[in-house]
């Protein structure tokens, strides 16, 4: 079947309206770029055309370059060429921005001679989030149009702004409900007057010193993030060089960054996150159940954070506790969190009042009766959870989704305590729940398809990144984390120190290593779980037994007696670790950083492979999405499974065999799937592609 032409134009009353229709988001594919250049040429050649309007169909104006084309052989025209075809027209060209104008989409608009946007439109240059920089003139036109400092801020933050903000910044000429009508009117006015100055020739770059100060303030970020450094360099050229030279500098940065492994990893993360939203095995036409109201059982830190997530999304929520006293404590914590946000300037007083108004506190489970989704967030105790779900079967209204926020307990066992297991599933939020993006949605053996679809949809409404997991101890994230935790403990016993282990992960890109993280979370959490499950971790147990619970007691793996938050290595801990090594009959040795890294990461990758072969996760990309959004895995390496492909699976298999052999720990032996992929020359990415086809 012939592909429908994605760019068309009609001429009416002297105006050519060029329309882009390339669903789902009007990305700038080769056909769109070619269509824009062709229609620009047609408008130039048609004497009946006095002015041009560029607009698009659907909710988006243009979401940017077609990211799926990166890494494939280039097809002309390039985007800068297509934009030049519009900008170079001697007739005025007005962008009618009907929805999001992102990346190359905003660059198309900047190549037009004027811009009108719908009030709901959002405009931004998110390229840094993909490890690149605006590569179609954004770094040259935007500074010339609105000033180098605001332009640099916009492109280095990567977050879009509203139409109203864009108008204030000077990106837009008008904001109007009927963008095409407003753009037509503006285009005619421009056709009657002098030719407007294109952004490439505008002279608003502004004060050089202010720019250098802004650039200096970003120097640290620039050192960590090559995209930011490139943005600074390219925008500087807007002061120093003619437009064409600036364009060449931008292009060189763009091509270099696009082909860098870091950008490939970030693009993988983008698509993996979107693929995770597709739930495999749902019957066709499964619709989520309507959700107008939520209830959260348990007003602790977690429950309060979950209630805030609902309120932040505009969903009324009942926070339920067992006593008036606990309820007040929970509500006060929530109120305190919001007050802090107002103080920091990240929340307006009006929004705070609205959100608090959506949270109703109640004592007693009966208050869950009106909710369409109930999230239980009480202690990790199976007996307690079963009791609550047993009661909920009577209290919750028919069709309500009954979710547990357990982080490792058996969701099927919880479901079995009700007469409606089809409504039961896990919604595993990450702490702090109002901030962290990840939501593991745990699909029980009896979870109804529409209950599952509801939980995923609710997750999206809460601005979370939902990933579906099957039932197993710890689900996707914590099950893999457990492998890292036990290796971290082993490394201490064999000869490493906490600061060496943490440093290896910091060097890899994690903000926090396992021990700094443990101290922050509280070492008693893991200790309690080990007590309940009969597991041992000699070093961690000894620390807890010595009253070293982490930051909250000012002592854990590190000493926090300074400011309470900065840990320093503690000779007492070293002595304690050396004592445990001696007790275990281990002769301590110095362990190189690379070995530490491999010991921490490869067993996690191995567990990820088992999670895949058991069908707990549907895709390797889902595992990456979990780690990128819930555990601070460094984005530039794409997540554990993507990283494993890059390292090479045969090498990982060989190392795991070494580890298993030298430790006698069978859990370190490579998973069958990992071995098979390594032997076949396969990869996790190829496995996902095959599954998607
Ligand atoms: C750039 O512009 C560089 C220019 C220089 C060139 C020289 N390409 O997010 P959703 C797909 S870099 C290809 O679920 P939403 C997406 O994969 C780019 N595909 O929808 C999904 O496909 P699926 C700078 C894309 O309504 C479908 O569209 N731009 C692209 O929640 C729906 O997406 C950006 O970084 C793309 N550019 O959000 C913007 N974008 O259904 C990236 C989306 O097969 N995009 N898809 O899974 C977004 O931020 C969001 O998609 C959105 C819409 C806000 C546009």
XYZ file of C-alpha atoms in Angstrom, residues 272-622:
351
model
C 12.275 1.009 26.420
C 10.153 3.204 28.678
C 7.482 3.477 25.993
C 7.603 -0.240 25.183
C 7.134 -1.028 28.888
C 3.706 0.596 28.693
C 2.586 -2.183 26.322
C 1.357 -5.083 28.437
C 1.903 -8.406 26.720
C -0.892 -10.966 26.722
C -3.784 -8.623 27.423
C -6.901 -9.646 25.475
C -7.558 -7.226 22.612
C -9.822 -4.350 23.589
C -9.107 -4.606 27.334
C -10.138 -1.270 28.813
C -8.947 0.132 32.138
C -11.647 0.553 34.771
C -12.640 4.144 35.561
C -10.798 5.627 38.535
C -12.253 8.730 40.163
C -11.162 8.176 43.754
C -8.364 6.363 45.580
C -7.659 5.166 49.090
C -4.290 4.482 50.691
C -4.110 2.246 53.736
C -1.277 3.213 56.049
C -0.173 6.768 56.701
C 3.543 6.108 57.148
C 6.231 7.655 54.953
C 5.329 5.379 52.063
C 1.539 5.670 52.367
C 1.756 9.442 52.739
C 3.949 9.695 49.643
C 1.526 7.536 47.649
C -1.410 9.694 48.764
C 0.549 12.769 47.638
C 1.085 11.147 44.225
C -2.682 10.812 43.791
C -3.361 14.351 44.991
C -0.604 15.707 42.724
C -2.428 14.093 39.793
C -5.717 15.650 40.864
C -7.248 12.379 42.088
C -9.076 12.648 45.453
C -7.627 10.184 47.952
C -8.526 8.925 51.418
C -5.557 8.273 53.692
C -6.523 5.577 56.181
C -4.939 4.852 59.554
C -5.811 2.716 62.550
C -5.910 5.525 65.114
C -6.527 9.248 65.224
C -3.003 9.750 66.539
C -1.320 7.855 63.671
C -3.552 9.604 61.172
C -2.606 13.050 62.455
C 1.068 12.130 62.327
C 0.668 10.938 58.728
C -1.261 14.013 57.630
C 1.248 16.303 59.311
C 4.086 14.625 57.439
C 2.261 15.162 54.141
C 1.477 18.780 55.030
C 5.127 19.284 55.984
C 6.360 17.914 52.660
C 4.089 20.258 50.729
C 5.078 23.214 52.913
C 8.741 22.489 52.135
C 7.969 22.515 48.410
C 6.245 25.891 48.758
C 9.206 27.231 50.712
C 11.598 26.000 48.034
C 9.471 27.654 45.364
C 8.677 24.423 43.511
C 4.955 24.589 44.424
C 2.597 27.563 44.586
C 0.508 28.178 47.676
C -2.593 27.739 45.547
C -1.465 24.328 44.265
C -0.515 23.285 47.799
C -3.969 24.150 49.119
C -5.629 22.320 46.226
C -3.558 19.184 46.762
C -4.079 19.135 50.525
C -7.785 19.585 49.817
C -7.758 16.354 47.796
C -6.384 14.309 50.717
C -8.950 13.236 53.281
C -7.752 11.474 56.437
C -9.940 8.789 58.004
C -9.636 6.188 60.741
C -10.783 2.658 59.953
C -10.729 0.458 56.831
C -14.413 1.181 56.138
C -13.279 4.497 54.673
C -11.962 2.538 51.651
C -15.564 1.912 50.535
C -15.747 4.777 48.057
C -12.423 4.146 46.306
C -11.919 2.769 42.798
C -8.349 1.858 43.632
C -7.106 0.946 47.095
C -3.367 0.834 47.795
C -2.304 -0.954 50.948
C 0.962 0.407 52.354
C 1.306 -1.108 55.828
C 4.239 -3.043 57.376
C 5.787 -5.855 55.376
C 3.999 -8.557 57.328
C 2.111 -11.228 55.457
C -0.350 -11.859 58.288
C -1.310 -8.202 58.526
C -1.671 -7.856 54.771
C -3.883 -10.920 54.530
C -6.085 -9.616 57.301
C -6.502 -6.283 55.520
C -7.267 -7.843 52.121
C -9.716 -10.240 53.805
C -11.612 -7.264 55.174
C -11.332 -5.278 51.950
C -13.246 -7.929 50.011
C -16.342 -6.843 51.953
C -15.590 -3.139 52.223
C -14.231 -2.175 48.793
C -16.802 -1.506 46.131
C -17.271 -4.073 43.379
C -14.701 -3.558 40.646
C -12.279 -1.630 42.840
C -8.644 -2.543 42.194
C -7.003 -3.792 45.386
C -3.288 -3.138 45.315
C -0.530 -3.972 47.747
C 2.605 -1.861 47.918
C 4.650 -4.798 49.182
C 8.229 -4.718 47.966
C 8.858 -8.451 48.047
C 5.963 -10.495 49.499
C 3.967 -13.032 47.463
C 1.106 -11.154 45.807
C -0.671 -14.438 44.972
C -0.754 -15.389 48.642
C -2.219 -11.988 49.481
C -4.776 -12.388 46.659
C -5.767 -15.793 48.029
C -6.963 -14.119 51.226
C -9.859 -12.509 49.351
C -12.820 -13.850 47.419
C -11.908 -11.493 44.565
C -8.298 -12.296 43.581
C -8.967 -10.914 40.098
C -8.982 -7.410 41.605
C -5.686 -7.905 43.439
C -2.250 -6.900 42.201
C 0.881 -5.146 43.380
C 1.574 -1.452 42.948
C 5.118 -1.167 44.202
C 6.064 2.483 44.644
C 9.602 3.596 45.432
C 10.570 5.904 48.229
C 9.974 8.857 48.322
C 6.781 7.806 46.544
C 5.769 11.322 45.577
C 9.090 11.819 43.803
C 10.330 8.515 42.412
C 9.201 7.713 38.881
C 9.188 3.942 38.952
C 6.039 1.927 39.645
C 6.315 -1.858 39.492
C 2.864 -3.216 38.723
C 2.821 -6.801 39.928
C 0.600 -9.136 37.994
C -0.704 -12.013 40.122
C -1.646 -15.395 38.700
C -5.325 -14.429 38.962
C -5.136 -10.681 38.295
C -7.893 -9.723 35.841
C -6.623 -8.119 32.614
C -8.672 -4.967 33.146
C -7.420 -4.637 36.734
C -3.861 -4.799 35.395
C -4.628 -2.262 32.658
C -6.151 -0.006 35.335
C -3.052 -0.090 37.526
C -0.808 0.747 34.557
C -3.140 3.566 33.503
C -3.275 4.921 37.063
C 0.529 4.804 37.135
C 0.670 6.902 33.998
C -1.851 9.380 35.430
C 0.363 9.699 38.501
C 3.231 10.605 36.127
C 5.025 7.386 37.049
C 6.796 4.976 34.744
C 4.850 1.729 35.176
C 6.596 -1.574 34.478
C 4.739 -4.875 34.771
C 6.415 -7.633 36.804
C 5.378 -11.181 37.545
C 5.252 -12.522 41.089
C 8.567 -13.509 42.686
C 10.499 -12.524 45.781
C 11.461 -8.863 45.279
C 9.941 -8.580 41.789
C 12.279 -7.177 39.124
C 14.182 -4.464 40.957
C 14.689 -5.742 44.481
C 15.359 -9.279 43.284
C 18.310 -8.005 41.255
C 19.351 -5.612 44.004
C 19.607 -8.533 46.423
C 22.364 -10.019 44.211
C 24.313 -6.801 44.351
C 23.816 -6.456 48.089
C 25.113 -9.931 48.815
C 28.151 -9.426 46.578
C 28.871 -6.079 48.233
C 28.900 -7.849 51.618
C 31.144 -10.633 50.233
C 33.580 -8.055 48.856
C 33.960 -6.566 52.338
C 34.735 -9.955 53.812
C 37.253 -10.743 51.062
C 39.209 -7.539 51.520
C 37.445 -4.433 50.203
C 36.342 -1.508 52.352
C 32.932 0.188 52.084
C 34.455 3.300 50.537
C 36.188 1.219 47.845
C 32.996 -0.589 46.915
C 30.991 2.627 46.807
C 33.733 4.359 44.818
C 33.575 1.674 42.128
C 29.878 2.319 41.597
C 30.319 6.087 41.789
C 32.950 5.877 39.076
C 30.488 3.882 36.986
C 27.946 6.672 37.408
C 25.729 5.744 40.345
C 25.220 8.754 42.619
C 25.388 6.437 45.616
C 27.060 3.133 46.255
C 25.348 0.322 48.147
C 26.779 1.224 51.532
C 26.090 4.963 51.393
C 22.602 4.007 50.195
C 22.146 1.512 53.025
C 23.162 4.126 55.584
C 20.653 6.560 54.126
C 17.776 4.077 54.105
C 18.589 2.618 57.533
C 20.426 -0.669 58.043
C 17.670 -2.029 60.283
C 15.385 -2.474 57.231
C 17.570 -5.168 55.673
C 18.284 -6.643 59.090
C 14.564 -7.083 59.788
C 14.047 -8.759 56.412
C 16.999 -11.100 57.077
C 15.568 -11.952 60.489
C 12.215 -12.773 58.908
C 13.739 -14.868 56.138
C 16.488 -16.543 58.162
C 19.298 -15.035 56.051
C 22.623 -13.795 57.363
C 24.993 -11.001 56.364
C 27.785 -11.082 58.947
C 29.111 -7.550 58.416
C 25.696 -5.879 58.070
C 24.323 -7.845 61.021
C 27.300 -6.940 63.202
C 26.832 -3.239 62.402
C 23.155 -3.307 63.352
C 23.903 -5.274 66.492
C 26.478 -2.609 67.426
C 23.716 0.012 67.131
C 25.042 1.372 63.845
C 21.832 1.824 61.886
C 23.088 4.399 59.377
C 22.611 8.155 59.146
C 19.812 8.138 61.700
C 22.201 6.976 64.443
C 25.084 8.982 62.921
C 26.962 5.740 62.453
C 26.599 2.975 59.906
C 29.092 1.824 57.282
C 30.390 5.377 57.627
C 30.693 7.901 60.397
C 28.249 10.837 60.166
C 29.274 12.696 63.292
C 30.070 15.800 61.198
C 27.032 17.316 59.508
C 24.969 14.146 59.900
C 24.803 13.559 56.133
C 28.363 13.292 54.890
C 29.867 9.928 55.689
C 33.570 9.459 56.357
C 35.369 6.100 56.608
C 35.433 4.854 60.175
C 38.358 2.841 61.628
C 35.882 1.030 63.900
C 34.054 -0.299 60.854
C 37.309 -1.394 59.308
C 38.181 -3.283 62.502
C 34.731 -4.846 62.591
C 35.034 -6.010 58.975
C 38.537 -7.392 59.557
C 37.228 -9.270 62.572
C 34.440 -10.831 60.481
C 36.965 -11.814 57.774
C 39.102 -13.488 60.429
C 36.110 -15.279 61.911
C 35.294 -16.606 58.463
C 38.876 -17.739 57.969
C 39.346 -15.399 54.992
C 42.757 -13.945 54.180
C 41.976 -10.422 53.048
C 43.327 -9.227 49.686
C 43.283 -5.955 47.808
C 40.511 -6.060 45.176
C 40.919 -3.939 42.016
C 38.116 -1.496 41.162
C 37.272 -3.287 37.902
C 36.787 -6.556 39.752
C 34.591 -4.843 42.328
C 32.458 -3.447 39.533
C 32.126 -6.795 37.771
C 31.283 -8.547 41.020
C 28.514 -6.040 41.698
C 27.032 -5.719 38.220
C 27.365 -9.110 36.539
C 25.382 -11.066 39.148
C 22.600 -8.485 38.723
C 22.657 -8.937 34.968
C 22.608 -12.681 35.535
C 19.546 -12.346 37.759
C 17.990 -10.126 35.095
C 18.480 -12.963 32.598
C 16.736 -15.366 34.983
C 13.910 -12.854 35.448
C 13.547 -12.815 31.661
C 13.677 -16.570 31.176
C 11.056 -17.028 33.895
C 8.809 -14.457 32.212
C 8.789 -12.227 35.303
C 9.730 -9.359 32.985
C 8.430 -9.337 29.425
C 11.418 -7.542 27.913
C 15.036 -6.812 28.737
C 14.065 -3.175 28.156
C 11.564 -3.431 31.025
